[in-house]
Amino acid sequence: MTISDSAVAIIGAGNIGSRLAADFAAGGQDFLLAGRDAEAARKIASDLDGHAEVASVDEAVDRAGVLVVAVWLDDFRQFIAQYGQQLADKVIVDPSNPVGPDGEGGYRKVIGEQESSGQILAGLLPAGARLVKAFGTLSAPSLSAAARREPGRAVLFYAADDAAAGDLVADLIRAAGFEPVRVGGLDQSIRIEMFGDLHEYGALGRVVTRSEALKAI
Ligand SMILES: NC(=O)c1ccc[n+]([C@@H]2O[C@H](COP(=O)([O-])OP(=O)(O)OC[C@H]3O[C@@H](n4cnc5c(N)ncnc54)[C@H](OP(=O)(O)O)[C@@H]3O)[C@@H](O)[C@H]2O)c1
């Protein structure tokens, strides 16, 4: 099975959702775009050459096999609580960084130092749902600026326990204009979340190519 056999949806049409939408469309990837504000989603879709079909969140969950849930951690928890068993046969893609404002213009982690949102969310999903951690390792501006970079495609790291789900998301990363590099299972999520050693806002500190990424792992 490849990504072209799966219906893909982006849930959440904010900063990351809209940038991913543009990256997918530029790579010819069709997808459903579902935000809480349908008008905002329609505006985003109108610039994407027919690759984005605006849908309600209910409809996107119903129709798509791969759901990229581009919302903050607390909203992601609520999303899982709301749709529960409907997510059981889906690939759920998690770009979330478990951070919030630190009151001084920066960010701080909002979960325990050794916790990752990837592992927390995976533990909330129903049996059969397969979570893949991806698309959160770069800042929003880099997700736009580094897409389809030549020479030397920019890397997006991902983490997955399920190999087939990981392969599907690797296809999606390629469609978005990046080079996928698997960091390991979901127990490695913390490394590719903000402040992690492979994050743009962590020890790595920059966008890297495949050879640089393999050295960093
Ligand atoms: N910004 C970055 O540089 C960056 C980089 C990597 C990863 N991330 C991660 O990406 C996620 C989204 O960040 P963002 O910067 O895109 O935030 P954002 O601009 O605030 O967008 C979040 C969007 O999610 C929508 N939303 C919330 N709950 C929803 C639901 N149940 N159904 C549909 N839409 C829902 C919000 O809609 P409303 O406006 O109606 O609330 C909003 O449009 C976060 O987890 C963040 O950690 C962000």
mmCIF file of C-alpha atoms in Angstrom, residues 90-212:
data_model
loop_
_atom_site.group_PDB
_atom_site.id
_atom_site.type_symbol
_atom_site.label_atom_id
_atom_site.label_comp_id
_atom_site.label_asym_id
_atom_site.label_seq_id
_atom_site.Cartn_x
_atom_site.Cartn_y
_atom_site.Cartn_z
ATOM 1 C CA LYS A 90 -6.471 4.919 10.949
ATOM 2 C CA VAL A 91 -2.926 6.166 10.681
ATOM 3 C CA ILE A 92 -2.756 9.213 12.948
ATOM 4 C CA VAL A 93 0.065 11.656 12.224
ATOM 5 C CA ASP A 94 1.208 13.764 15.159
ATOM 6 C CA PRO A 95 3.198 16.971 14.542
ATOM 7 C CA SER A 96 2.552 18.333 18.044
ATOM 8 C CA ASN A 97 5.185 19.888 20.242
ATOM 9 C CA PRO A 98 4.177 19.796 23.916
ATOM 10 C CA VAL A 99 4.985 23.438 24.626
ATOM 11 C CA GLY A 100 3.236 26.624 25.683
ATOM 12 C CA PRO A 101 4.230 30.255 26.307
ATOM 13 C CA ASP A 102 6.747 30.715 29.119
ATOM 14 C CA GLY A 103 5.552 34.254 29.883
ATOM 15 C CA GLU A 104 8.830 35.778 28.658
ATOM 16 C CA GLY A 105 8.255 35.557 24.935
ATOM 17 C CA GLY A 106 9.584 31.995 24.658
ATOM 18 C CA TYR A 107 8.245 28.485 25.130
ATOM 19 C CA ARG A 108 8.372 25.907 27.891
ATOM 20 C CA LYS A 109 7.483 22.247 27.945
ATOM 21 C CA VAL A 110 3.990 21.604 29.303
ATOM 22 C CA ILE A 111 4.491 17.913 30.138
ATOM 23 C CA GLY A 112 7.161 16.145 32.207
ATOM 24 C CA GLU A 113 10.810 16.590 31.126
ATOM 25 C CA GLN A 114 11.109 12.936 30.114
ATOM 26 C CA GLU A 115 7.646 12.706 28.517
ATOM 27 C CA SER A 116 6.770 13.092 24.834
ATOM 28 C CA SER A 117 3.440 14.047 23.348
ATOM 29 C CA GLY A 118 3.894 11.215 20.825
ATOM 30 C CA GLN A 119 3.900 8.574 23.537
ATOM 31 C CA ILE A 120 1.123 10.254 25.525
ATOM 32 C CA LEU A 121 -1.153 10.450 22.470
ATOM 33 C CA ALA A 122 -0.337 6.899 21.337
ATOM 34 C CA GLY A 123 -1.459 5.722 24.782
ATOM 35 C CA LEU A 124 -4.831 7.473 24.373
ATOM 36 C CA LEU A 125 -5.677 6.016 20.956
ATOM 37 C CA PRO A 126 -7.921 2.970 20.601
ATOM 38 C CA ALA A 127 -6.375 -0.393 19.708
ATOM 39 C CA GLY A 128 -5.726 -0.605 15.957
ATOM 40 C CA ALA A 129 -4.958 3.093 15.479
ATOM 41 C CA ARG A 130 -1.332 3.601 14.486
ATOM 42 C CA LEU A 131 0.350 6.829 15.474
ATOM 43 C CA VAL A 132 3.285 8.225 13.531
ATOM 44 C CA LYS A 133 5.185 11.211 14.905
ATOM 45 C CA ALA A 134 6.067 13.520 11.988
ATOM 46 C CA PHE A 135 6.034 17.060 10.586
ATOM 47 C CA GLY A 136 6.776 18.741 13.931
ATOM 48 C CA THR A 137 10.570 18.751 13.826
ATOM 49 C CA LEU A 138 10.923 21.981 11.867
ATOM 50 C CA SER A 139 9.492 25.396 12.654
ATOM 51 C CA ALA A 140 6.536 26.583 10.620
ATOM 52 C CA PRO A 141 8.685 28.978 8.504
ATOM 53 C CA SER A 142 11.158 26.166 7.710
ATOM 54 C CA LEU A 143 8.313 23.846 6.719
ATOM 55 C CA SER A 144 7.612 26.333 3.968
ATOM 56 C CA ALA A 145 11.090 27.615 3.115
ATOM 57 C CA ALA A 146 12.929 24.263 3.093
ATOM 58 C CA ALA A 147 10.352 22.266 1.101
ATOM 59 C CA ARG A 148 11.666 20.931 -2.240
ATOM 60 C CA ARG A 149 15.113 22.334 -1.475
ATOM 61 C CA GLU A 150 17.769 21.532 -4.083
ATOM 62 C CA PRO A 151 20.467 20.398 -3.974
ATOM 63 C CA GLY A 152 20.231 18.341 -0.803
ATOM 64 C CA ARG A 153 16.637 17.817 0.222
ATOM 65 C CA ALA A 154 15.891 18.869 3.782
ATOM 66 C CA VAL A 155 15.129 16.046 6.208
ATOM 67 C CA LEU A 156 11.977 15.508 8.208
ATOM 68 C CA PHE A 157 12.480 12.945 10.951
ATOM 69 C CA TYR A 158 9.642 10.618 11.897
ATOM 70 C CA ALA A 159 9.048 7.964 14.537
ATOM 71 C CA ALA A 160 6.751 4.969 14.172
ATOM 72 C CA ASP A 161 6.184 1.612 15.848
ATOM 73 C CA ASP A 162 4.237 0.220 12.898
ATOM 74 C CA ALA A 163 6.448 -0.195 9.804
ATOM 75 C CA ALA A 164 3.627 0.025 7.238
ATOM 76 C CA ALA A 165 2.204 3.182 8.823
ATOM 77 C CA GLY A 166 5.706 4.649 8.936
ATOM 78 C CA ASP A 167 6.214 3.877 5.232
ATOM 79 C CA LEU A 168 2.943 5.636 4.336
ATOM 80 C CA VAL A 169 3.991 8.726 6.246
ATOM 81 C CA ALA A 170 7.449 8.598 4.664
ATOM 82 C CA ASP A 171 5.651 8.804 1.284
ATOM 83 C CA LEU A 172 3.717 11.800 2.572
ATOM 84 C CA ILE A 173 6.938 13.470 3.729
ATOM 85 C CA ARG A 174 8.363 12.984 0.222
ATOM 86 C CA ALA A 175 5.195 14.430 -1.302
ATOM 87 C CA ALA A 176 5.622 17.452 0.964
ATOM 88 C CA GLY A 177 9.090 18.001 -0.534
ATOM 89 C CA PHE A 178 11.306 16.585 2.209
ATOM 90 C CA GLU A 179 13.543 13.571 2.752
ATOM 91 C CA PRO A 180 12.120 11.182 5.401
ATOM 92 C CA VAL A 181 14.476 9.749 8.031
ATOM 93 C CA ARG A 182 13.085 7.340 10.629
ATOM 94 C CA VAL A 183 14.534 7.952 14.055
ATOM 95 C CA GLY A 184 13.073 4.763 15.547
ATOM 96 C CA GLY A 185 9.896 3.764 17.368
ATOM 97 C CA LEU A 186 7.560 6.074 19.254
ATOM 98 C CA ASP A 187 9.809 5.780 22.293
ATOM 99 C CA GLN A 188 12.143 8.070 20.301
ATOM 100 C CA SER A 189 9.446 10.764 19.867
ATOM 101 C CA ILE A 190 11.006 12.990 22.487
ATOM 102 C CA ARG A 191 14.098 13.382 20.297
ATOM 103 C CA ILE A 192 12.097 14.946 17.440
ATOM 104 C CA GLU A 193 9.829 17.148 19.563
ATOM 105 C CA MET A 194 10.765 20.731 20.474
ATOM 106 C CA PHE A 195 13.875 20.836 22.736
ATOM 107 C CA GLY A 196 14.764 17.306 21.597
ATOM 108 C CA ASP A 197 18.244 16.615 20.250
ATOM 109 C CA LEU A 198 16.999 16.248 16.641
ATOM 110 C CA HIS A 199 14.673 19.266 16.589
ATOM 111 C CA GLU A 200 15.303 22.565 14.835
ATOM 112 C CA TYR A 201 14.585 24.179 18.223
ATOM 113 C CA GLY A 202 16.738 21.740 20.142
ATOM 114 C CA ALA A 203 20.358 20.562 20.114
ATOM 115 C CA LEU A 204 20.352 20.042 16.317
ATOM 116 C CA GLY A 205 19.283 23.634 15.830
ATOM 117 C CA ARG A 206 18.963 23.679 12.046
ATOM 118 C CA VAL A 207 17.581 22.091 8.911
ATOM 119 C CA VAL A 208 19.751 19.148 7.797
ATOM 120 C CA THR A 209 20.336 16.937 4.768
ATOM 121 C CA ARG A 210 20.121 13.134 4.870
ATOM 122 C CA SER A 211 23.856 12.571 5.416
ATOM 123 C CA GLU A 212 23.904 15.118 8.244
#
